Amino acid sequence: MSIDKELREELRQAADSMQCPPDLYGRVRQSYQHYVNEKRGRSPMKKCMLAGIAAVAILIPSAAFAASYLADDIFGSSETIEQHGGTQEDYQAMEGMLQAAKGKLTEDEFKEYTELTKQLMQLKLQITDENGVKHEEKLTKEEQQQFEQLTSRLAPYFEKINGTAKP
């Protein structure tokens, strides 16, 4: 046998022959119970996790409401559309289209797209009355030409956004 095994065996025999006083068992048990109870009382990980979940549950919806709409850059606000016979659904549809454009166009393309769309919408708002009826005869010849130029310049962007562009 090696010296380590012999020493271990001797120590085990000595430990088996020892008798511990009964009050020592009681103190060790009491100390262990105190440690377990203290550990149960504090659970910092659970508290941090709950605080994080609560923060996320509050912040995400508030961030969604606080986010500026892309359509506000074009119309100013949803009230502008409503004054011209549009609805909140029309405004949300325009916002969805702008969000899709932002995802599919490059940054420079998106800037040009929004500028062209803004000009086109200003012309459309000019010819639309409070009932939502378009009166194209309100446009001057120059405005009609500008309207046609804007729609032709926007056509490739619409194709790219809708996925009908040819590669």
JSON list of C-alpha atoms in Angstrom, two decimals:
[
{"chain": "A", "resi": 1, "resn": "MET", "atom": "CA", "xyz": [0.00, 0.00, 0.00]},
{"chain": "A", "resi": 2, "resn": "SER", "atom": "CA", "xyz": [1.09, 3.50, -0.66]},
{"chain": "A", "resi": 3, "resn": "ILE", "atom": "CA", "xyz": [1.67, 5.94, 2.16]},
{"chain": "A", "resi": 4, "resn": "ASP", "atom": "CA", "xyz": [-1.41, 8.03, 1.18]},
{"chain": "A", "resi": 5, "resn": "LYS", "atom": "CA", "xyz": [-3.72, 5.05, 1.44]},
{"chain": "A", "resi": 6, "resn": "GLU", "atom": "CA", "xyz": [-2.21, 3.95, 4.74]},
{"chain": "A", "resi": 7, "resn": "LEU", "atom": "CA", "xyz": [-2.56, 7.44, 6.21]},
{"chain": "A", "resi": 8, "resn": "ARG", "atom": "CA", "xyz": [-6.16, 7.72, 5.01]},
{"chain": "A", "resi": 9, "resn": "GLU", "atom": "CA", "xyz": [-7.04, 4.38, 6.54]},
{"chain": "A", "resi": 10, "resn": "GLU", "atom": "CA", "xyz": [-5.43, 5.28, 9.88]},
{"chain": "A", "resi": 11, "resn": "LEU", "atom": "CA", "xyz": [-7.31, 8.58, 9.98]},
{"chain": "A", "resi": 12, "resn": "ARG", "atom": "CA", "xyz": [-10.61, 6.86, 9.18]},
{"chain": "A", "resi": 13, "resn": "GLN", "atom": "CA", "xyz": [-10.10, 4.36, 11.99]},
{"chain": "A", "resi": 14, "resn": "ALA", "atom": "CA", "xyz": [-9.21, 7.16, 14.42]},
{"chain": "A", "resi": 15, "resn": "ALA", "atom": "CA", "xyz": [-12.32, 9.12, 13.37]},
{"chain": "A", "resi": 16, "resn": "ASP", "atom": "CA", "xyz": [-14.55, 6.08, 13.83]},
{"chain": "A", "resi": 17, "resn": "SER", "atom": "CA", "xyz": [-13.27, 5.56, 17.34]},
{"chain": "A", "resi": 18, "resn": "MET", "atom": "CA", "xyz": [-13.90, 9.18, 18.35]},
{"chain": "A", "resi": 19, "resn": "GLN", "atom": "CA", "xyz": [-17.08, 10.15, 20.11]},
{"chain": "A", "resi": 20, "resn": "CYS", "atom": "CA", "xyz": [-18.50, 13.64, 19.57]},
{"chain": "A", "resi": 21, "resn": "PRO", "atom": "CA", "xyz": [-20.37, 15.28, 22.40]},
{"chain": "A", "resi": 22, "resn": "PRO", "atom": "CA", "xyz": [-24.16, 15.46, 21.78]},
{"chain": "A", "resi": 23, "resn": "ASP", "atom": "CA", "xyz": [-24.28, 19.27, 22.12]},
{"chain": "A", "resi": 24, "resn": "LEU", "atom": "CA", "xyz": [-21.84, 19.54, 19.18]},
{"chain": "A", "resi": 25, "resn": "TYR", "atom": "CA", "xyz": [-24.37, 17.79, 16.92]},
{"chain": "A", "resi": 26, "resn": "GLY", "atom": "CA", "xyz": [-27.02, 20.27, 18.09]},
{"chain": "A", "resi": 27, "resn": "ARG", "atom": "CA", "xyz": [-24.81, 23.31, 17.40]},
{"chain": "A", "resi": 28, "resn": "VAL", "atom": "CA", "xyz": [-23.86, 22.05, 13.94]},
{"chain": "A", "resi": 29, "resn": "ARG", "atom": "CA", "xyz": [-27.50, 21.32, 13.09]},
{"chain": "A", "resi": 30, "resn": "GLN", "atom": "CA", "xyz": [-28.57, 24.74, 14.38]},
{"chain": "A", "resi": 31, "resn": "SER", "atom": "CA", "xyz": [-25.82, 26.48, 12.43]},
{"chain": "A", "resi": 32, "resn": "TYR", "atom": "CA", "xyz": [-26.78, 24.63, 9.26]},
{"chain": "A", "resi": 33, "resn": "GLN", "atom": "CA", "xyz": [-30.49, 25.46, 9.71]},
{"chain": "A", "resi": 34, "resn": "HIS", "atom": "CA", "xyz": [-29.60, 29.12, 10.25]},
{"chain": "A", "resi": 35, "resn": "TYR", "atom": "CA", "xyz": [-27.53, 29.11, 7.04]},
{"chain": "A", "resi": 36, "resn": "VAL", "atom": "CA", "xyz": [-30.34, 27.45, 5.02]},
{"chain": "A", "resi": 37, "resn": "ASN", "atom": "CA", "xyz": [-32.99, 29.84, 6.35]},
{"chain": "A", "resi": 38, "resn": "GLU", "atom": "CA", "xyz": [-30.82, 32.86, 5.60]},
{"chain": "A", "resi": 39, "resn": "LYS", "atom": "CA", "xyz": [-30.21, 31.59, 2.07]},
{"chain": "A", "resi": 40, "resn": "ARG", "atom": "CA", "xyz": [-33.96, 31.09, 1.49]},
{"chain": "A", "resi": 41, "resn": "GLY", "atom": "CA", "xyz": [-34.78, 34.58, 2.70]},
{"chain": "A", "resi": 42, "resn": "ARG", "atom": "CA", "xyz": [-32.69, 36.32, 0.09]},
{"chain": "A", "resi": 43, "resn": "SER", "atom": "CA", "xyz": [-32.90, 35.48, -3.56]},
{"chain": "A", "resi": 44, "resn": "PRO", "atom": "CA", "xyz": [-31.27, 38.36, -5.39]},
{"chain": "A", "resi": 45, "resn": "MET", "atom": "CA", "xyz": [-31.35, 36.62, -8.74]},
{"chain": "A", "resi": 46, "resn": "LYS", "atom": "CA", "xyz": [-35.10, 36.13, -8.62]},
{"chain": "A", "resi": 47, "resn": "LYS", "atom": "CA", "xyz": [-35.67, 39.71, -7.51]},
{"chain": "A", "resi": 48, "resn": "CYS", "atom": "CA", "xyz": [-33.46, 41.08, -10.28]},
{"chain": "A", "resi": 49, "resn": "MET", "atom": "CA", "xyz": [-35.19, 38.87, -12.83]},
{"chain": "A", "resi": 50, "resn": "LEU", "atom": "CA", "xyz": [-38.64, 40.05, -11.72]},
{"chain": "A", "resi": 51, "resn": "ALA", "atom": "CA", "xyz": [-37.54, 43.69, -11.77]},
{"chain": "A", "resi": 52, "resn": "GLY", "atom": "CA", "xyz": [-36.14, 43.24, -15.28]},
{"chain": "A", "resi": 53, "resn": "ILE", "atom": "CA", "xyz": [-39.33, 41.62, -16.57]},
{"chain": "A", "resi": 54, "resn": "ALA", "atom": "CA", "xyz": [-41.44, 44.39, -15.04]},
{"chain": "A", "resi": 55, "resn": "ALA", "atom": "CA", "xyz": [-39.22, 47.05, -16.60]},
{"chain": "A", "resi": 56, "resn": "VAL", "atom": "CA", "xyz": [-39.45, 45.44, -20.03]},
{"chain": "A", "resi": 57, "resn": "ALA", "atom": "CA", "xyz": [-43.23, 45.05, -19.72]},
{"chain": "A", "resi": 58, "resn": "ILE", "atom": "CA", "xyz": [-43.54, 48.77, -19.01]},
{"chain": "A", "resi": 59, "resn": "LEU", "atom": "CA", "xyz": [-40.92, 50.18, -21.38]},
{"chain": "A", "resi": 60, "resn": "ILE", "atom": "CA", "xyz": [-41.67, 48.32, -24.60]},
{"chain": "A", "resi": 61, "resn": "PRO", "atom": "CA", "xyz": [-45.29, 49.45, -24.99]},
{"chain": "A", "resi": 62, "resn": "SER", "atom": "CA", "xyz": [-44.42, 53.00, -23.96]},
{"chain": "A", "resi": 63, "resn": "ALA", "atom": "CA", "xyz": [-41.59, 53.08, -26.50]},
{"chain": "A", "resi": 64, "resn": "ALA", "atom": "CA", "xyz": [-43.99, 51.93, -29.20]},
{"chain": "A", "resi": 65, "resn": "PHE", "atom": "CA", "xyz": [-46.39, 54.77, -28.40]},
{"chain": "A", "resi": 66, "resn": "ALA", "atom": "CA", "xyz": [-43.60, 57.32, -28.09]},
{"chain": "A", "resi": 67, "resn": "ALA", "atom": "CA", "xyz": [-41.96, 56.44, -31.39]},
{"chain": "A", "resi": 68, "resn": "SER", "atom": "CA", "xyz": [-42.44, 59.04, -34.08]},
{"chain": "A", "resi": 69, "resn": "TYR", "atom": "CA", "xyz": [-44.29, 57.99, -37.16]},
{"chain": "A", "resi": 70, "resn": "LEU", "atom": "CA", "xyz": [-42.58, 58.21, -40.53]},
{"chain": "A", "resi": 71, "resn": "ALA", "atom": "CA", "xyz": [-45.88, 59.46, -41.96]},
{"chain": "A", "resi": 72, "resn": "ASP", "atom": "CA", "xyz": [-45.63, 62.52, -39.68]},
{"chain": "A", "resi": 73, "resn": "ASP", "atom": "CA", "xyz": [-42.67, 63.66, -41.79]},
{"chain": "A", "resi": 74, "resn": "ILE", "atom": "CA", "xyz": [-44.88, 63.67, -44.85]},
{"chain": "A", "resi": 75, "resn": "PHE", "atom": "CA", "xyz": [-48.25, 64.84, -43.56]},
{"chain": "A", "resi": 76, "resn": "GLY", "atom": "CA", "xyz": [-47.37, 66.59, -40.32]},
{"chain": "A", "resi": 77, "resn": "SER", "atom": "CA", "xyz": [-49.93, 64.56, -38.38]},
{"chain": "A", "resi": 78, "resn": "SER", "atom": "CA", "xyz": [-52.89, 62.24, -38.83]},
{"chain": "A", "resi": 79, "resn": "GLU", "atom": "CA", "xyz": [-55.23, 65.23, -38.41]},
{"chain": "A", "resi": 80, "resn": "THR", "atom": "CA", "xyz": [-54.03, 66.58, -41.77]},
{"chain": "A", "resi": 81, "resn": "ILE", "atom": "CA", "xyz": [-55.32, 63.46, -43.52]},
{"chain": "A", "resi": 82, "resn": "GLU", "atom": "CA", "xyz": [-58.56, 63.56, -41.55]},
{"chain": "A", "resi": 83, "resn": "GLN", "atom": "CA", "xyz": [-59.15, 67.17, -42.63]},
{"chain": "A", "resi": 84, "resn": "HIS", "atom": "CA", "xyz": [-59.04, 65.99, -46.24]},
{"chain": "A", "resi": 85, "resn": "GLY", "atom": "CA", "xyz": [-61.50, 63.14, -45.82]},
{"chain": "A", "resi": 86, "resn": "GLY", "atom": "CA", "xyz": [-59.00, 60.46, -44.89]},
{"chain": "A", "resi": 87, "resn": "THR", "atom": "CA", "xyz": [-59.18, 58.14, -41.92]},
{"chain": "A", "resi": 88, "resn": "GLN", "atom": "CA", "xyz": [-56.80, 56.90, -39.27]},
{"chain": "A", "resi": 89, "resn": "GLU", "atom": "CA", "xyz": [-56.63, 53.62, -41.22]},
{"chain": "A", "resi": 90, "resn": "ASP", "atom": "CA", "xyz": [-55.38, 55.52, -44.28]},
{"chain": "A", "resi": 91, "resn": "TYR", "atom": "CA", "xyz": [-52.73, 57.12, -42.14]},
{"chain": "A", "resi": 92, "resn": "GLN", "atom": "CA", "xyz": [-51.69, 53.73, -40.70]},
{"chain": "A", "resi": 93, "resn": "ALA", "atom": "CA", "xyz": [-51.57, 52.26, -44.24]},
{"chain": "A", "resi": 94, "resn": "MET", "atom": "CA", "xyz": [-49.23, 55.06, -45.32]},
{"chain": "A", "resi": 95, "resn": "GLU", "atom": "CA", "xyz": [-47.10, 54.46, -42.21]},
{"chain": "A", "resi": 96, "resn": "GLY", "atom": "CA", "xyz": [-46.91, 50.74, -43.06]},
{"chain": "A", "resi": 97, "resn": "MET", "atom": "CA", "xyz": [-45.86, 51.54, -46.59]},
{"chain": "A", "resi": 98, "resn": "LEU", "atom": "CA", "xyz": [-43.14, 53.89, -45.34]},
{"chain": "A", "resi": 99, "resn": "GLN", "atom": "CA", "xyz": [-41.90, 51.26, -42.86]},
{"chain": "A", "resi": 100, "resn": "ALA", "atom": "CA", "xyz": [-41.73, 48.69, -45.68]},
{"chain": "A", "resi": 101, "resn": "ALA", "atom": "CA", "xyz": [-39.85, 51.19, -47.84]},
{"chain": "A", "resi": 102, "resn": "LYS", "atom": "CA", "xyz": [-37.39, 51.88, -45.05]},
{"chain": "A", "resi": 103, "resn": "GLY", "atom": "CA", "xyz": [-36.66, 48.17, -44.79]},
{"chain": "A", "resi": 104, "resn": "LYS", "atom": "CA", "xyz": [-36.24, 47.55, -48.51]},
{"chain": "A", "resi": 105, "resn": "LEU", "atom": "CA", "xyz": [-34.52, 50.71, -49.76]},
{"chain": "A", "resi": 106, "resn": "THR", "atom": "CA", "xyz": [-31.02, 51.94, -49.05]},
{"chain": "A", "resi": 107, "resn": "GLU", "atom": "CA", "xyz": [-30.66, 55.03, -46.87]},
{"chain": "A", "resi": 108, "resn": "ASP", "atom": "CA", "xyz": [-30.11, 57.38, -49.83]},
{"chain": "A", "resi": 109, "resn": "GLU", "atom": "CA", "xyz": [-32.97, 55.82, -51.79]},
{"chain": "A", "resi": 110, "resn": "PHE", "atom": "CA", "xyz": [-35.26, 56.14, -48.77]},
{"chain": "A", "resi": 111, "resn": "LYS", "atom": "CA", "xyz": [-34.39, 59.83, -48.34]},
{"chain": "A", "resi": 112, "resn": "GLU", "atom": "CA", "xyz": [-35.18, 60.53, -51.99]},
{"chain": "A", "resi": 113, "resn": "TYR", "atom": "CA", "xyz": [-38.31, 58.37, -51.79]},
{"chain": "A", "resi": 114, "resn": "THR", "atom": "CA", "xyz": [-39.65, 60.28, -48.77]},
{"chain": "A", "resi": 115, "resn": "GLU", "atom": "CA", "xyz": [-38.88, 63.65, -50.35]},
{"chain": "A", "resi": 116, "resn": "LEU", "atom": "CA", "xyz": [-40.66, 62.70, -53.57]},
{"chain": "A", "resi": 117, "resn": "THR", "atom": "CA", "xyz": [-43.56, 61.20, -51.65]},
{"chain": "A", "resi": 118, "resn": "LYS", "atom": "CA", "xyz": [-43.85, 64.35, -49.56]},
{"chain": "A", "resi": 119, "resn": "GLN", "atom": "CA", "xyz": [-44.07, 66.50, -52.69]},
{"chain": "A", "resi": 120, "resn": "LEU", "atom": "CA", "xyz": [-46.62, 64.15, -54.25]},
{"chain": "A", "resi": 121, "resn": "MET", "atom": "CA", "xyz": [-48.75, 64.09, -51.11]},
{"chain": "A", "resi": 122, "resn": "GLN", "atom": "CA", "xyz": [-48.72, 67.89, -50.91]},
{"chain": "A", "resi": 123, "resn": "LEU", "atom": "CA", "xyz": [-50.13, 67.99, -54.45]},
{"chain": "A", "resi": 124, "resn": "LYS", "atom": "CA", "xyz": [-52.70, 65.31, -53.61]},
{"chain": "A", "resi": 125, "resn": "LEU", "atom": "CA", "xyz": [-53.77, 67.21, -50.49]},
{"chain": "A", "resi": 126, "resn": "GLN", "atom": "CA", "xyz": [-54.23, 70.33, -52.62]},
{"chain": "A", "resi": 127, "resn": "ILE", "atom": "CA", "xyz": [-56.71, 68.62, -54.92]},
{"chain": "A", "resi": 128, "resn": "THR", "atom": "CA", "xyz": [-58.59, 66.66, -52.24]},
{"chain": "A", "resi": 129, "resn": "ASP", "atom": "CA", "xyz": [-61.55, 68.23, -50.48]},
{"chain": "A", "resi": 130, "resn": "GLU", "atom": "CA", "xyz": [-62.81, 67.56, -46.95]},
{"chain": "A", "resi": 131, "resn": "ASN", "atom": "CA", "xyz": [-64.91, 64.61, -48.21]},
{"chain": "A", "resi": 132, "resn": "GLY", "atom": "CA", "xyz": [-61.90, 62.86, -49.73]},
{"chain": "A", "resi": 133, "resn": "VAL", "atom": "CA", "xyz": [-62.93, 63.59, -53.33]},
{"chain": "A", "resi": 134, "resn": "LYS", "atom": "CA", "xyz": [-60.07, 64.44, -55.69]},
{"chain": "A", "resi": 135, "resn": "HIS", "atom": "CA", "xyz": [-60.49, 67.41, -58.04]},
{"chain": "A", "resi": 136, "resn": "GLU", "atom": "CA", "xyz": [-57.57, 67.18, -60.45]},
{"chain": "A", "resi": 137, "resn": "GLU", "atom": "CA", "xyz": [-58.79, 70.25, -62.32]},
{"chain": "A", "resi": 138, "resn": "LYS", "atom": "CA", "xyz": [-57.58, 72.36, -59.37]},
{"chain": "A", "resi": 139, "resn": "LEU", "atom": "CA", "xyz": [-53.99, 71.79, -60.46]},
{"chain": "A", "resi": 140, "resn": "THR", "atom": "CA", "xyz": [-52.29, 74.21, -62.81]},
{"chain": "A", "resi": 141, "resn": "LYS", "atom": "CA", "xyz": [-50.48, 72.92, -65.91]},
{"chain": "A", "resi": 142, "resn": "GLU", "atom": "CA", "xyz": [-47.13, 73.15, -64.09]},
{"chain": "A", "resi": 143, "resn": "GLU", "atom": "CA", "xyz": [-48.52, 71.27, -61.10]},
{"chain": "A", "resi": 144, "resn": "GLN", "atom": "CA", "xyz": [-49.97, 68.59, -63.38]},
{"chain": "A", "resi": 145, "resn": "GLN", "atom": "CA", "xyz": [-46.59, 68.15, -65.05]},
{"chain": "A", "resi": 146, "resn": "GLN", "atom": "CA", "xyz": [-44.91, 68.03, -61.64]},
{"chain": "A", "resi": 147, "resn": "PHE", "atom": "CA", "xyz": [-47.49, 65.44, -60.52]},
{"chain": "A", "resi": 148, "resn": "GLU", "atom": "CA", "xyz": [-46.73, 63.25, -63.56]},
{"chain": "A", "resi": 149, "resn": "GLN", "atom": "CA", "xyz": [-42.96, 63.62, -63.08]},
{"chain": "A", "resi": 150, "resn": "LEU", "atom": "CA", "xyz": [-43.23, 62.67, -59.41]},
{"chain": "A", "resi": 151, "resn": "THR", "atom": "CA", "xyz": [-45.29, 59.56, -60.15]},
{"chain": "A", "resi": 152, "resn": "SER", "atom": "CA", "xyz": [-42.84, 58.46, -62.86]},
{"chain": "A", "resi": 153, "resn": "ARG", "atom": "CA", "xyz": [-39.85, 59.05, -60.56]},
{"chain": "A", "resi": 154, "resn": "LEU", "atom": "CA", "xyz": [-41.56, 57.13, -57.74]},
{"chain": "A", "resi": 155, "resn": "ALA", "atom": "CA", "xyz": [-42.51, 54.14, -59.93]},
{"chain": "A", "resi": 156, "resn": "PRO", "atom": "CA", "xyz": [-39.12, 52.34, -59.61]},
{"chain": "A", "resi": 157, "resn": "TYR", "atom": "CA", "xyz": [-39.26, 52.75, -55.83]},
{"chain": "A", "resi": 158, "resn": "PHE", "atom": "CA", "xyz": [-42.76, 51.30, -55.70]},
{"chain": "A", "resi": 159, "resn": "GLU", "atom": "CA", "xyz": [-41.60, 48.35, -57.80]},
{"chain": "A", "resi": 160, "resn": "LYS", "atom": "CA", "xyz": [-38.67, 47.76, -55.48]},
{"chain": "A", "resi": 161, "resn": "ILE", "atom": "CA", "xyz": [-40.84, 48.05, -52.35]},
{"chain": "A", "resi": 162, "resn": "ASN", "atom": "CA", "xyz": [-43.52, 45.74, -53.73]},
{"chain": "A", "resi": 163, "resn": "GLY", "atom": "CA", "xyz": [-40.92, 43.26, -54.98]},
{"chain": "A", "resi": 164, "resn": "THR", "atom": "CA", "xyz": [-41.85, 43.59, -58.64]},
{"chain": "A", "resi": 165, "resn": "ALA", "atom": "CA", "xyz": [-38.58, 45.22, -59.70]},
{"chain": "A", "resi": 166, "resn": "LYS", "atom": "CA", "xyz": [-36.56, 43.34, -62.28]},
{"chain": "A", "resi": 167, "resn": "PRO", "atom": "CA", "xyz": [-33.04, 42.42, -61.07]}
]
